[in-house]
PDB file of C-alpha atoms and ligand atoms in Angstrom:
ATOM      1  CA  MET M   1    -116.447  24.648  12.143  1.00 55.00           C
ATOM      2  CA  SER M   2    -115.061  27.752  10.452  1.00 72.00           C
ATOM      3  CA  ARG M   3    -113.992  27.238   6.867  1.00 92.00           C
ATOM      4  CA  THR M   4    -111.649  30.187   7.081  1.00 97.00           C
ATOM      5  CA  ARG M   5    -108.082  29.507   5.979  1.00 97.00           C
ATOM      6  CA  SER M   6    -105.366  31.999   6.900  1.00 98.00           C
ATOM      7  CA  ALA M   7    -101.696  32.582   6.286  1.00 98.00           C
ATOM      8  CA  ARG M   8     -99.059  35.192   7.053  1.00 98.00           C
ATOM      9  CA  VAL M   9     -97.121  35.645   3.829  1.00 97.00           C
ATOM     10  CA  PRO M  10     -94.011  37.671   3.002  1.00 97.00           C
ATOM     11  CA  ALA M  11     -93.741  40.132   0.112  1.00 98.00           C
ATOM     12  CA  LEU M  12     -90.040  40.611  -0.593  1.00 98.00           C
ATOM     13  CA  ALA M  13     -88.539  43.733  -2.122  1.00 98.00           C
ATOM     14  CA  LYS M  14     -86.491  43.705  -5.345  1.00 98.00           C
ATOM     15  CA  ILE M  15     -83.543  45.591  -6.670  1.00 98.00           C
ATOM     16  CA  ASN M  16     -82.617  45.954 -10.330  1.00 98.00           C
ATOM     17  CA  LEU M  17     -79.039  44.740 -10.765  1.00 96.00           C
ATOM     18  CA  ASP M  18     -79.193  46.242 -14.245  1.00 96.00           C
ATOM     19  CA  LEU M  19     -81.819  48.367 -16.003  1.00 97.00           C
ATOM     20  CA  ARG M  20     -81.725  49.567 -19.630  1.00 96.00           C
ATOM     21  CA  VAL M  21     -84.538  51.502 -21.232  1.00 97.00           C
ATOM     22  CA  LEU M  22     -84.409  51.056 -25.006  1.00 95.00           C
ATOM     23  CA  GLY M  23     -87.252  53.210 -26.317  1.00 94.00           C
ATOM     24  CA  LYS M  24     -90.959  53.999 -26.302  1.00 94.00           C
ATOM     25  CA  ARG M  25     -93.308  51.333 -27.651  1.00 95.00           C
ATOM     26  CA  PRO M  26     -96.512  51.839 -29.633  1.00 96.00           C
ATOM     27  CA  ASP M  27     -98.550  50.945 -26.491  1.00 96.00           C
ATOM     28  CA  GLY M  28     -96.994  53.891 -24.588  1.00 95.00           C
ATOM     29  CA  TYR M  29     -94.815  51.732 -22.324  1.00 97.00           C
ATOM     30  CA  HIS M  30     -91.046  51.537 -22.724  1.00 97.00           C
ATOM     31  CA  GLU M  31     -89.084  48.526 -23.923  1.00 96.00           C
ATOM     32  CA  LEU M  32     -86.769  47.293 -21.168  1.00 97.00           C
ATOM     33  CA  ARG M  33     -83.918  44.958 -20.479  1.00 97.00           C
ATOM     34  CA  THR M  34     -83.495  44.410 -16.764  1.00 98.00           C
ATOM     35  CA  VAL M  35     -82.181  41.962 -14.165  1.00 97.00           C
ATOM     36  CA  PHE M  36     -84.497  41.705 -11.171  1.00 98.00           C
ATOM     37  CA  GLN M  37     -83.259  40.303  -7.883  1.00 97.00           C
ATOM     38  CA  THR M  38     -85.264  39.640  -4.694  1.00 98.00           C
ATOM     39  CA  ILE M  39     -83.735  40.852  -1.411  1.00 98.00           C
ATOM     40  CA  SER M  40     -84.361  40.053   2.247  1.00 98.00           C
ATOM     41  CA  LEU M  41     -86.374  43.215   3.051  1.00 98.00           C
ATOM     42  CA  ALA M  42     -90.103  42.341   3.090  1.00 98.00           C
ATOM     43  CA  ASP M  43     -93.638  43.548   3.821  1.00 97.00           C
ATOM     44  CA  MET M  44     -95.827  41.064   5.693  1.00 97.00           C
ATOM     45  CA  ILE M  45     -99.404  40.284   4.722  1.00 97.00           C
ATOM     46  CA  ASP M  46    -101.985  38.463   6.834  1.00 97.00           C
ATOM     47  CA  ILE M  47    -104.522  37.011   4.463  1.00 98.00           C
ATOM     48  CA  SER M  48    -107.574  34.857   5.091  1.00 98.00           C
ATOM     49  CA  PHE M  49    -110.209  33.381   2.845  1.00 98.00           C
ATOM     50  CA  THR M  50    -113.696  32.175   3.846  1.00 98.00           C
ATOM     51  CA  PRO M  51    -115.945  30.667   1.151  1.00 97.00           C
ATOM     52  CA  ALA M  52    -119.231  32.604   0.869  1.00 97.00           C
ATOM     53  CA  LYS M  53    -121.951  33.263  -1.704  1.00 96.00           C
ATOM     54  CA  THR M  54    -120.801  36.805  -2.297  1.00 97.00           C
ATOM     55  CA  THR M  55    -117.337  38.314  -2.446  1.00 97.00           C
ATOM     56  CA  GLU M  56    -116.143  40.895   0.072  1.00 96.00           C
ATOM     57  CA  ILE M  57    -112.583  42.117   0.264  1.00 96.00           C
ATOM     58  CA  ALA M  58    -111.480  43.982   3.389  1.00 95.00           C
ATOM     59  CA  LEU M  59    -108.082  45.589   3.831  1.00 94.00           C
ATOM     60  CA  GLU M  60    -106.572  46.794   7.077  1.00 89.00           C
ATOM     61  CA  ASP M  61    -103.718  49.050   6.084  1.00 77.00           C
ATOM     62  CA  ALA M  62    -102.248  51.389   8.658  1.00 69.00           C
ATOM     63  CA  LEU M  63    -100.968  53.751   5.926  1.00 76.00           C
ATOM     64  CA  GLY M  64    -104.315  54.013   4.119  1.00 75.00           C
ATOM     65  CA  ILE M  65    -102.808  53.691   0.626  1.00 73.00           C
ATOM     66  CA  PRO M  66    -105.542  54.664  -1.875  1.00 70.00           C
ATOM     67  CA  ASP M  67    -106.450  52.126  -4.591  1.00 70.00           C
ATOM     68  CA  ASN M  68    -104.220  49.534  -2.977  1.00 88.00           C
ATOM     69  CA  LEU M  69    -103.011  46.915  -5.466  1.00 95.00           C
ATOM     70  CA  VAL M  70    -103.638  44.060  -3.007  1.00 96.00           C
ATOM     71  CA  THR M  71    -107.435  44.443  -3.096  1.00 96.00           C
ATOM     72  CA  ARG M  72    -107.355  44.575  -6.906  1.00 96.00           C
ATOM     73  CA  ALA M  73    -105.146  41.470  -6.937  1.00 98.00           C
ATOM     74  CA  ALA M  74    -107.571  39.597  -4.653  1.00 98.00           C
ATOM     75  CA  ARG M  75    -110.541  40.495  -6.874  1.00 97.00           C
ATOM     76  CA  LEU M  76    -108.705  39.409 -10.050  1.00 98.00           C
ATOM     77  CA  ALA M  77    -107.608  36.103  -8.493  1.00 98.00           C
ATOM     78  CA  LEU M  78    -111.093  35.203  -7.200  1.00 98.00           C
ATOM     79  CA  ASP M  79    -112.666  36.029 -10.569  1.00 98.00           C
ATOM     80  CA  ALA M  80    -110.074  33.932 -12.419  1.00 98.00           C
ATOM     81  CA  MET M  81    -110.627  30.979 -10.055  1.00 97.00           C
ATOM     82  CA  ARG M  82    -114.411  31.474 -10.285  1.00 97.00           C
ATOM     83  CA  VAL M  83    -114.816  31.408  -6.513  1.00 97.00           C
ATOM     84  CA  SER M  84    -116.566  33.808  -4.182  1.00 97.00           C
ATOM     85  CA  GLY M  85    -115.898  34.498  -0.541  1.00 97.00           C
ATOM     86  CA  ARG M  86    -114.594  36.871   2.072  1.00 98.00           C
ATOM     87  CA  VAL M  87    -110.965  37.925   1.844  1.00 97.00           C
ATOM     88  CA  ALA M  88    -109.463  39.769   4.813  1.00 97.00           C
ATOM     89  CA  LEU M  89    -106.073  41.402   4.329  1.00 96.00           C
ATOM     90  CA  ARG M  90    -103.773  43.137   6.785  1.00 96.00           C
ATOM     91  CA  LEU M  91    -100.732  44.841   5.382  1.00 95.00           C
ATOM     92  CA  GLU M  92     -97.589  45.517   7.389  1.00 95.00           C
ATOM     93  CA  LYS M  93     -95.428  47.856   5.269  1.00 94.00           C
ATOM     94  CA  ARG M  94     -91.683  47.729   5.769  1.00 95.00           C
ATOM     95  CA  ILE M  95     -90.535  48.358   2.192  1.00 96.00           C
ATOM     96  CA  PRO M  96     -90.202  52.117   1.536  1.00 94.00           C
ATOM     97  CA  MET M  97     -92.710  53.326  -1.071  1.00 92.00           C
ATOM     98  CA  GLY M  98     -91.847  55.207  -4.277  1.00 90.00           C
ATOM     99  CA  ALA M  99     -88.270  54.000  -3.898  1.00 96.00           C
ATOM    100  CA  GLY M 100     -87.927  51.541  -6.819  1.00 97.00           C
ATOM    101  CA  LEU M 101     -88.073  48.503  -4.537  1.00 98.00           C
ATOM    102  CA  GLY M 102     -91.310  47.067  -5.967  1.00 97.00           C
ATOM    103  CA  GLY M 103     -93.132  46.927  -2.619  1.00 96.00           C
ATOM    104  CA  GLY M 104     -96.667  47.469  -3.957  1.00 96.00           C
ATOM    105  CA  SER M 105     -96.051  45.044  -6.828  1.00 98.00           C
ATOM    106  CA  SER M 106     -94.692  42.397  -4.475  1.00 98.00           C
ATOM    107  CA  ASP M 107     -97.713  42.787  -2.162  1.00 97.00           C
ATOM    108  CA  ALA M 108    -100.013  42.221  -5.153  1.00 98.00           C
ATOM    109  CA  ALA M 109     -98.050  39.168  -6.331  1.00 98.00           C
ATOM    110  CA  ALA M 110     -98.157  37.723  -2.801  1.00 98.00           C
ATOM    111  CA  VAL M 111    -101.957  37.869  -2.860  1.00 98.00           C
ATOM    112  CA  LEU M 112    -102.025  36.191  -6.305  1.00 98.00           C
ATOM    113  CA  LEU M 113     -99.743  33.427  -4.987  1.00 98.00           C
ATOM    114  CA  ALA M 114    -101.560  32.867  -1.682  1.00 98.00           C
ATOM    115  CA  LEU M 115    -105.225  32.849  -2.702  1.00 98.00           C
ATOM    116  CA  PRO M 116    -105.118  29.656  -4.824  1.00 97.00           C
ATOM    117  CA  ALA M 117    -103.614  27.765  -1.847  1.00 97.00           C
ATOM    118  CA  LEU M 118    -106.166  29.232   0.603  1.00 97.00           C
ATOM    119  CA  SER M 119    -109.189  28.630  -1.639  1.00 96.00           C
ATOM    120  CA  ARG M 120    -107.844  25.289  -2.951  1.00 95.00           C
ATOM    121  CA  ARG M 121    -108.296  26.266  -6.588  1.00 95.00           C
ATOM    122  CA  PRO M 122    -105.257  26.132  -8.888  1.00 94.00           C
ATOM    123  CA  LEU M 123    -104.181  28.997 -11.144  1.00 96.00           C
ATOM    124  CA  SER M 124    -101.596  28.274 -13.842  1.00 96.00           C
ATOM    125  CA  VAL M 125     -98.348  30.219 -14.182  1.00 96.00           C
ATOM    126  CA  ALA M 126     -99.663  31.673 -17.462  1.00 97.00           C
ATOM    127  CA  THR M 127    -102.874  32.930 -15.817  1.00 98.00           C
ATOM    128  CA  LEU M 128    -100.975  34.362 -12.840  1.00 98.00           C
ATOM    129  CA  CYS M 129     -98.600  36.230 -15.183  1.00 98.00           C
ATOM    130  CA  GLU M 130    -101.545  37.537 -17.196  1.00 98.00           C
ATOM    131  CA  LEU M 131    -103.256  38.811 -14.022  1.00 98.00           C
ATOM    132  CA  GLY M 132     -99.943  40.157 -12.699  1.00 98.00           C
ATOM    133  CA  GLN M 133     -99.226  42.294 -15.743  1.00 98.00           C
ATOM    134  CA  GLN M 134    -102.698  43.868 -15.461  1.00 98.00           C
ATOM    135  CA  LEU M 135    -101.691  45.080 -11.994  1.00 98.00           C
ATOM    136  CA  GLY M 136     -98.258  46.470 -12.871  1.00 97.00           C
ATOM    137  CA  SER M 137     -95.094  45.894 -14.865  1.00 98.00           C
ATOM    138  CA  ASP M 138     -93.102  44.545 -11.878  1.00 98.00           C
ATOM    139  CA  VAL M 139     -95.762  42.122 -10.586  1.00 98.00           C
ATOM    140  CA  PRO M 140     -94.973  39.023 -12.742  1.00 98.00           C
ATOM    141  CA  PHE M 141     -91.359  38.947 -11.495  1.00 98.00           C
ATOM    142  CA  PHE M 142     -92.503  38.440  -7.899  1.00 98.00           C
ATOM    143  CA  LEU M 143     -94.415  35.304  -8.905  1.00 98.00           C
ATOM    144  CA  LEU M 144     -90.981  33.750  -9.530  1.00 97.00           C
ATOM    145  CA  GLY M 145     -88.395  35.561  -7.370  1.00 98.00           C
ATOM    146  CA  GLY M 146     -84.632  35.004  -7.231  1.00 97.00           C
ATOM    147  CA  ALA M 147     -82.640  36.511 -10.090  1.00 97.00           C
ATOM    148  CA  ALA M 148     -84.468  36.904 -13.398  1.00 97.00           C
ATOM    149  CA  VAL M 149     -84.270  38.768 -16.681  1.00 97.00           C
ATOM    150  CA  GLY M 150     -87.235  41.013 -17.485  1.00 98.00           C
ATOM    151  CA  ILE M 151     -87.829  42.101 -21.076  1.00 98.00           C
ATOM    152  CA  GLY M 152     -90.606  43.850 -22.998  1.00 98.00           C
ATOM    153  CA  ARG M 153     -92.521  46.059 -20.537  1.00 98.00           C
ATOM    154  CA  GLY M 154     -90.622  44.201 -17.818  1.00 98.00           C
ATOM    155  CA  THR M 155     -93.396  41.597 -17.610  1.00 98.00           C
ATOM    156  CA  GLU M 156     -91.708  38.836 -19.648  1.00 98.00           C
ATOM    157  CA  ILE M 157     -89.670  37.048 -17.007  1.00 98.00           C
ATOM    158  CA  PHE M 158     -86.930  34.477 -17.587  1.00 97.00           C
ATOM    159  CA  PRO M 159     -85.164  32.858 -14.598  1.00 97.00           C
ATOM    160  CA  LEU M 160     -81.406  33.223 -14.177  1.00 95.00           C
ATOM    161  CA  PRO M 161     -79.380  30.632 -12.254  1.00 93.00           C
ATOM    162  CA  ASP M 162     -79.123  31.197  -8.511  1.00 88.00           C
ATOM    163  CA  ALA M 163     -75.889  32.905  -7.499  1.00 80.00           C
ATOM    164  CA  PRO M 164     -74.138  32.485  -4.113  1.00 83.00           C
ATOM    165  CA  THR M 165     -75.606  34.645  -1.313  1.00 89.00           C
ATOM    166  CA  ARG M 166     -74.336  38.207  -1.428  1.00 94.00           C
ATOM    167  CA  TYR M 167     -74.767  41.077   0.996  1.00 96.00           C
ATOM    168  CA  GLY M 168     -75.691  44.678   0.517  1.00 96.00           C
ATOM    169  CA  LEU M 169     -76.723  47.957   2.059  1.00 97.00           C
ATOM    170  CA  LEU M 170     -79.791  49.888   1.047  1.00 97.00           C
ATOM    171  CA  ALA M 171     -80.240  53.613   1.556  1.00 95.00           C
ATOM    172  CA  ALA M 172     -83.755  54.941   0.942  1.00 92.00           C
ATOM    173  CA  PRO M 173     -83.521  58.698   1.560  1.00 91.00           C
ATOM    174  CA  GLY M 174     -87.283  59.317   1.526  1.00 89.00           C
ATOM    175  CA  ILE M 175     -87.407  60.966  -1.905  1.00 92.00           C
ATOM    176  CA  HIS M 176     -90.573  59.782  -3.667  1.00 92.00           C
ATOM    177  CA  VAL M 177     -89.955  59.348  -7.419  1.00 93.00           C
ATOM    178  CA  ASN M 178     -92.969  59.202  -9.734  1.00 95.00           C
ATOM    179  CA  THR M 179     -92.192  56.328 -12.141  1.00 95.00           C
ATOM    180  CA  ALA M 180     -94.338  57.589 -15.035  1.00 96.00           C
ATOM    181  CA  GLN M 181     -92.650  61.024 -14.799  1.00 96.00           C
ATOM    182  CA  ALA M 182     -89.172  59.441 -14.716  1.00 97.00           C
ATOM    183  CA  TYR M 183     -89.985  57.589 -17.962  1.00 97.00           C
ATOM    184  CA  ARG M 184     -91.266  60.834 -19.518  1.00 96.00           C
ATOM    185  CA  ASP M 185     -88.037  62.629 -18.552  1.00 96.00           C
ATOM    186  CA  LEU M 186     -85.834  59.828 -19.873  1.00 95.00           C
ATOM    187  CA  SER M 187     -87.724  59.202 -23.130  1.00 94.00           C
ATOM    188  CA  PRO M 188     -86.409  62.170 -25.209  1.00 93.00           C
ATOM    189  CA  ARG M 189     -82.811  61.074 -24.501  1.00 91.00           C
ATOM    190  CA  LEU M 190     -83.238  57.584 -25.948  1.00 91.00           C
ATOM    191  CA  THR M 191     -81.730  57.131 -29.401  1.00 83.00           C
ATOM    192  CA  THR M 192     -81.790  54.117 -31.731  1.00 80.00           C
ATOM    193  CA  GLU M 193     -77.968  54.203 -32.022  1.00 75.00           C
ATOM    194  CA  LEU M 194     -77.682  53.613 -28.291  1.00 80.00           C
ATOM    195  CA  GLN M 195     -79.983  50.586 -28.382  1.00 87.00           C
ATOM    196  CA  GLN M 196     -77.495  48.087 -29.842  1.00 85.00           C
ATOM    197  CA  ASN M 197     -74.780  49.034 -27.329  1.00 88.00           C
ATOM    198  CA  LYS M 198     -77.219  48.673 -24.459  1.00 92.00           C
ATOM    199  CA  ILE M 199     -78.418  45.270 -25.639  1.00 93.00           C
ATOM    200  CA  PHE M 200     -74.913  43.824 -25.920  1.00 92.00           C
ATOM    201  CA  SER M 201     -73.783  45.373 -22.667  1.00 91.00           C
ATOM    202  CA  PHE M 202     -76.889  43.884 -21.003  1.00 93.00           C
ATOM    203  CA  LEU M 203     -76.210  40.482 -22.567  1.00 92.00           C
ATOM    204  CA  SER M 204     -72.653  40.420 -21.276  1.00 91.00           C
ATOM    205  CA  LEU M 205     -73.870  41.253 -17.770  1.00 91.00           C
ATOM    206  CA  THR M 206     -76.363  38.363 -17.714  1.00 92.00           C
ATOM    207  CA  TRP M 207     -73.613  35.978 -18.865  1.00 90.00           C
ATOM    208  CA  ASP M 208     -71.475  37.001 -15.906  1.00 85.00           C
ATOM    209  CA  LEU M 209     -73.757  38.132 -13.083  1.00 82.00           C
ATOM    210  CA  GLY M 210     -71.029  37.319 -10.549  1.00 78.00           C
ATOM    211  CA  GLY M 211     -69.001  40.274 -11.804  1.00 78.00           C
ATOM    212  CA  LEU M 212     -71.652  42.978 -12.269  1.00 85.00           C
ATOM    213  CA  GLY M 213     -68.845  44.775 -14.120  1.00 79.00           C
ATOM    214  CA  THR M 214     -71.044  46.444 -16.748  1.00 84.00           C
ATOM    215  CA  ALA M 215     -74.075  47.011 -14.492  1.00 92.00           C
ATOM    216  CA  ALA M 216     -75.981  50.245 -15.145  1.00 94.00           C
ATOM    217  CA  ASN M 217     -79.322  51.892 -14.510  1.00 97.00           C
ATOM    218  CA  ASP M 218     -80.473  54.304 -17.234  1.00 96.00           C
ATOM    219  CA  PHE M 219     -82.739  56.191 -14.804  1.00 98.00           C
ATOM    220  CA  GLU M 220     -79.726  57.527 -12.915  1.00 98.00           C
ATOM    221  CA  ALA M 221     -79.133  59.992 -15.782  1.00 95.00           C
ATOM    222  CA  VAL M 222     -82.415  61.829 -15.134  1.00 97.00           C
ATOM    223  CA  VAL M 223     -83.139  61.161 -11.457  1.00 97.00           C
ATOM    224  CA  PHE M 224     -79.598  62.039 -10.260  1.00 97.00           C
ATOM    225  CA  GLU M 225     -79.871  65.424 -12.023  1.00 96.00           C
ATOM    226  CA  GLN M 226     -83.000  66.224 -10.014  1.00 96.00           C
ATOM    227  CA  HIS M 227     -81.766  64.928  -6.648  1.00 96.00           C
ATOM    228  CA  GLN M 228     -78.082  65.698  -6.037  1.00 94.00           C
ATOM    229  CA  HIS M 229     -78.174  63.739  -2.785  1.00 93.00           C
ATOM    230  CA  LEU M 230     -78.465  60.449  -4.708  1.00 96.00           C
ATOM    231  CA  PRO M 231     -75.181  60.512  -6.710  1.00 97.00           C
ATOM    232  CA  ALA M 232     -73.460  61.589  -3.471  1.00 95.00           C
ATOM    233  CA  LEU M 233     -74.957  58.542  -1.756  1.00 95.00           C
ATOM    234  CA  LYS M 234     -73.725  56.284  -4.531  1.00 96.00           C
ATOM    235  CA  ARG M 235     -70.203  57.714  -4.193  1.00 96.00           C
ATOM    236  CA  ARG M 236     -70.293  57.185  -0.418  1.00 94.00           C
ATOM    237  CA  LEU M 237     -71.285  53.529  -0.842  1.00 96.00           C
ATOM    238  CA  LEU M 238     -68.426  52.996  -3.312  1.00 96.00           C
ATOM    239  CA  ARG M 239     -65.947  54.751  -1.026  1.00 94.00           C
ATOM    240  CA  ALA M 240     -67.176  52.550   1.837  1.00 94.00           C
ATOM    241  CA  GLY M 241     -66.128  49.462  -0.136  1.00 95.00           C
ATOM    242  CA  ALA M 242     -69.125  48.482  -2.293  1.00 96.00           C
ATOM    243  CA  SER M 243     -68.080  46.534  -5.398  1.00 94.00           C
ATOM    244  CA  VAL M 244     -71.088  48.030  -7.178  1.00 95.00           C
ATOM    245  CA  ALA M 245     -73.469  50.826  -6.101  1.00 97.00           C
ATOM    246  CA  MET M 246     -76.531  51.824  -8.066  1.00 98.00           C
ATOM    247  CA  MET M 247     -80.043  53.226  -7.909  1.00 98.00           C
ATOM    248  CA  THR M 248     -82.831  50.633  -8.131  1.00 98.00           C
ATOM    249  CA  GLY M 249     -85.750  50.976 -10.598  1.00 98.00           C
ATOM    250  CA  SER M 250     -86.706  54.607 -11.149  1.00 97.00           C
ATOM    251  CA  GLY M 251     -85.382  55.372  -7.646  1.00 90.00           C
ATOM    252  CA  SER M 252     -84.860  56.780  -5.250  1.00 94.00           C
ATOM    253  CA  ALA M 253     -83.313  53.960  -3.177  1.00 97.00           C
ATOM    254  CA  VAL M 254     -79.607  53.351  -3.795  1.00 97.00           C
ATOM    255  CA  PHE M 255     -77.958  50.032  -2.969  1.00 98.00           C
ATOM    256  CA  GLY M 256     -74.394  48.798  -2.636  1.00 97.00           C
ATOM    257  CA  ILE M 257     -73.249  45.179  -2.994  1.00 96.00           C
ATOM    258  CA  PHE M 258     -70.274  44.190  -0.836  1.00 95.00           C
ATOM    259  CA  PRO M 259     -67.733  41.362  -1.084  1.00 90.00           C
ATOM    260  CA  ASP M 260     -68.997  39.814   2.201  1.00 93.00           C
ATOM    261  CA  ARG M 261     -71.317  40.378   5.156  1.00 93.00           C
ATOM    262  CA  ALA M 262     -68.590  41.859   7.376  1.00 94.00           C
ATOM    263  CA  SER M 263     -67.639  44.562   4.869  1.00 94.00           C
ATOM    264  CA  ALA M 264     -71.340  45.480   4.434  1.00 94.00           C
ATOM    265  CA  ALA M 265     -71.643  45.851   8.228  1.00 91.00           C
ATOM    266  CA  GLY M 266     -68.429  47.919   8.356  1.00 91.00           C
ATOM    267  CA  ALA M 267     -69.692  50.196   5.569  1.00 92.00           C
ATOM    268  CA  ARG M 268     -72.920  50.784   7.490  1.00 90.00           C
ATOM    269  CA  ARG M 269     -70.889  52.309  10.319  1.00 87.00           C
ATOM    270  CA  LEU M 270     -68.940  54.450   7.834  1.00 85.00           C
ATOM    271  CA  LEU M 271     -72.170  55.875   6.394  1.00 84.00           C
ATOM    272  CA  GLY M 272     -72.923  57.324   9.845  1.00 77.00           C
ATOM    273  CA  ASP M 273     -75.974  59.576   9.790  1.00 72.00           C
ATOM    274  CA  GLU M 274     -77.228  58.154   6.462  1.00 77.00           C
ATOM    275  CA  LYS M 275     -79.638  55.410   7.483  1.00 83.00           C
ATOM    276  CA  ALA M 276     -78.774  52.239   5.585  1.00 92.00           C
ATOM    277  CA  VAL M 277     -80.464  48.862   5.927  1.00 93.00           C
ATOM    278  CA  PRO M 278     -78.411  45.680   5.501  1.00 95.00           C
ATOM    279  CA  PHE M 279     -79.879  43.021   3.207  1.00 97.00           C
ATOM    280  CA  SER M 280     -78.939  39.790   1.463  1.00 97.00           C
ATOM    281  CA  LEU M 281     -79.828  38.697  -2.061  1.00 97.00           C
ATOM    282  CA  VAL M 282     -82.580  36.063  -1.888  1.00 98.00           C
ATOM    283  CA  SER M 283     -82.131  33.223  -4.358  1.00 97.00           C
ATOM    284  CA  ARG M 284     -85.066  31.481  -6.020  1.00 97.00           C
ATOM    285  CA  VAL M 285     -84.508  28.376  -3.875  1.00 96.00           C
ATOM    286  CA  ARG M 286     -84.720  30.516  -0.737  1.00 97.00           C
ATOM    287  CA  TYR M 287     -87.723  32.448  -2.108  1.00 97.00           C
ATOM    288  CA  ARG M 288     -89.582  29.156  -2.705  1.00 96.00           C
ATOM    289  CA  ARG M 289     -88.630  27.876   0.747  1.00 96.00           C
ATOM    290  CA  ILE M 290     -89.989  31.029   2.398  1.00 97.00           C
ATOM    291  CA  TRP M 291     -93.252  30.605   0.470  1.00 96.00           C
ATOM    292  CA  TYR M 292     -93.570  26.902   1.256  1.00 94.00           C
ATOM    293  CA  ARG M 293     -93.132  27.669   4.935  1.00 96.00           C
ATOM    294  CA  ALA M 294     -95.765  30.428   4.843  1.00 96.00           C
ATOM    295  CA  LEU M 295     -98.365  28.308   3.050  1.00 96.00           C
ATOM    296  CA  ALA M 296     -97.419  24.903   4.526  1.00 94.00           C
ATOM    297  CA  PRO M 297    -100.772  24.023   6.201  1.00 93.00           C
ATOM    298  CA  HIS M 298    -102.664  24.745   2.979  1.00 95.00           C
ATOM    299  CA  ILE M 299    -100.466  23.190   0.319  1.00 91.00           C
ATOM    300  CA  THR M 300    -101.759  20.344  -1.793  1.00 90.00           C
ATOM    301  CA  PRO M 301     -99.450  19.287  -4.621  1.00 88.00           C
ATOM    302  CA  SER M 302    -102.128  19.621  -7.328  1.00 88.00           C
ATOM    303  CA  ILE M 303    -102.672  23.277  -6.407  1.00 89.00           C
ATOM    304  CA  TRP M 304     -99.400  24.784  -5.234  1.00 89.00           C
ATOM    305  CA  PRO M 305     -96.807  25.732  -6.443  1.00 90.00           C
ATOM    306  CA  PRO M 306     -98.442  27.009  -9.647  1.00 92.00           C
ATOM    307  CA  ARG M 307     -97.834  24.857 -12.718  1.00 90.00           C
ATOM    308  CA  SER M 308     -97.467  25.673 -16.386  1.00 86.00           C
ATOM    309  CA  ARG M 309    -100.731  24.035 -17.512  1.00 71.00           C
TER     310      ARG M 309
HETATM  311  O1  C5P N 401     -96.745  49.178 -15.038  1.00 94.45           O
HETATM  312  P1  C5P N 401     -96.658  50.233 -13.993  1.00 94.45           P
HETATM  313  O2  C5P N 401     -98.034  50.644 -13.502  1.00 94.45           O
HETATM  314  O3  C5P N 401     -95.753  49.899 -12.881  1.00 94.45           O
HETATM  315  O4  C5P N 401     -96.036  51.503 -14.690  1.00 94.45           O
HETATM  316  C1  C5P N 401     -96.139  52.814 -14.170  1.00 94.45           C
HETATM  317  C2  C5P N 401     -95.880  53.787 -15.302  1.00 94.45           C
HETATM  318  O5  C5P N 401     -94.518  53.707 -15.711  1.00 94.45           O
HETATM  319  C3  C5P N 401     -96.679  53.488 -16.548  1.00 94.45           C
HETATM  320  O6  C5P N 401     -97.924  54.132 -16.517  1.00 94.45           O
HETATM  321  C4  C5P N 401     -95.800  54.036 -17.648  1.00 94.45           C
HETATM  322  O7  C5P N 401     -95.978  55.427 -17.737  1.00 94.45           O
HETATM  323  C5  C5P N 401     -94.408  53.809 -17.115  1.00 94.45           C
HETATM  324  N1  C5P N 401     -93.775  52.588 -17.666  1.00 94.45           N
HETATM  325  C6  C5P N 401     -93.239  52.622 -18.941  1.00 94.45           C
HETATM  326  N2  C5P N 401     -92.626  51.501 -19.443  1.00 94.45           N
HETATM  327  C7  C5P N 401     -92.496  50.383 -18.706  1.00 94.45           C
HETATM  328  C8  C5P N 401     -93.033  50.328 -17.406  1.00 94.45           C
HETATM  329  C9  C5P N 401     -93.656  51.457 -16.905  1.00 94.45           C
HETATM  330  O8  C5P N 401     -93.329  53.645 -19.636  1.00 94.45           O
HETATM  331  N3  C5P N 401     -91.876  49.323 -19.223  1.00 94.45           N
END
C-alpha cells in the first residue's frame, strides 16, 4: 500500500488595507505598520508527501519561476520536522506576480501549513512563523489569514476581529514592480517627523476598520509617479463607486472596495476595457474553513491546526 498522502490546497492572495513605511532599520529592512487582508483570489497547489530515506522535492510549475519559494518552504518544513521523504508539488498560478498580492508568499505558507498534516508531524505556530520569515516578509501573515496587523518587517502578525464580508474589484495592469527597488525609492522621503502622524493615523484605522476612512499606502507616492496609469485606475475605481481605492503592497495591483456585491459588479461594467477581477474579503473563520476542507482526510487534532506550544 502506498504511504503517499496528497492534498489540493489553496493559497489565497492578500491586499493591504493600509500600509505605512516608517523608516529604515539597522538590518536593512524597513519598519512597517500594515493591515493585511486575505481575498478570494487564490493559486492552487497539489502537494503530496511519501516517507522515504532521502528527501527529494519536485515541482511542476508551468511558468518555470526560478528559485521558487515553495521548494524552499518544503525543505525548511521537512528539516524542522526532522522527516525525510519525497515531496511532489504542482503549482497552478492564478494570482498575478509582482503585483503586491503576496502570491509567492502565500504559496510558501501553504506548503508550510500542509506538510505537517501530510507527514503527521506537528510544527508549532512559533516554528512556522520563524520558518516563514526566513522565506519572506509576507509569509507569516498567510499562516493566519483573515484581517491582521503586521508590524516590524511585516512579520509580526496580530489578528484583528473578523469584519462582515465585503466585496471588491482588483485591477492588475501587468506592470511588474520590484519590491526592493520601491523601498529604495521611498526611503529618502521618510522623515522622523512623519512617523508619529503615521502611527496615530494607522492606530485610528485599526480601531475602525469598517470605515477605512484614513486608509493609505505610502508606496503610492513613488510607484504612481513612475506609472501614470495607476493613479488613473484608482480615480476610475472611485468614480465607479468604490468607497476606498488603493494600491496593494508595493504594487502594481489597485483594488476598490464597494458598499455591496451589486455595486462592485456594476463598477466592473463601467471599467470597460480595463480588466478587473471581482473578489470578496476572506475572514479568518472562512480561511480556516477552506483549510480544514482541503486537509480534511489528513487532520488529526494533535497535529493540525498548528498550536502555540
Ligand atoms: O522579505 P522580502 O523578501 O519579501 O523583501 C523583499 C525586499 O523588500 C527586501 O530585500 C528588502 O529590500 C525590502 N523590504 C524592506 N522592508 C520590509 C520588507 C521588505 O526593505 N519590511
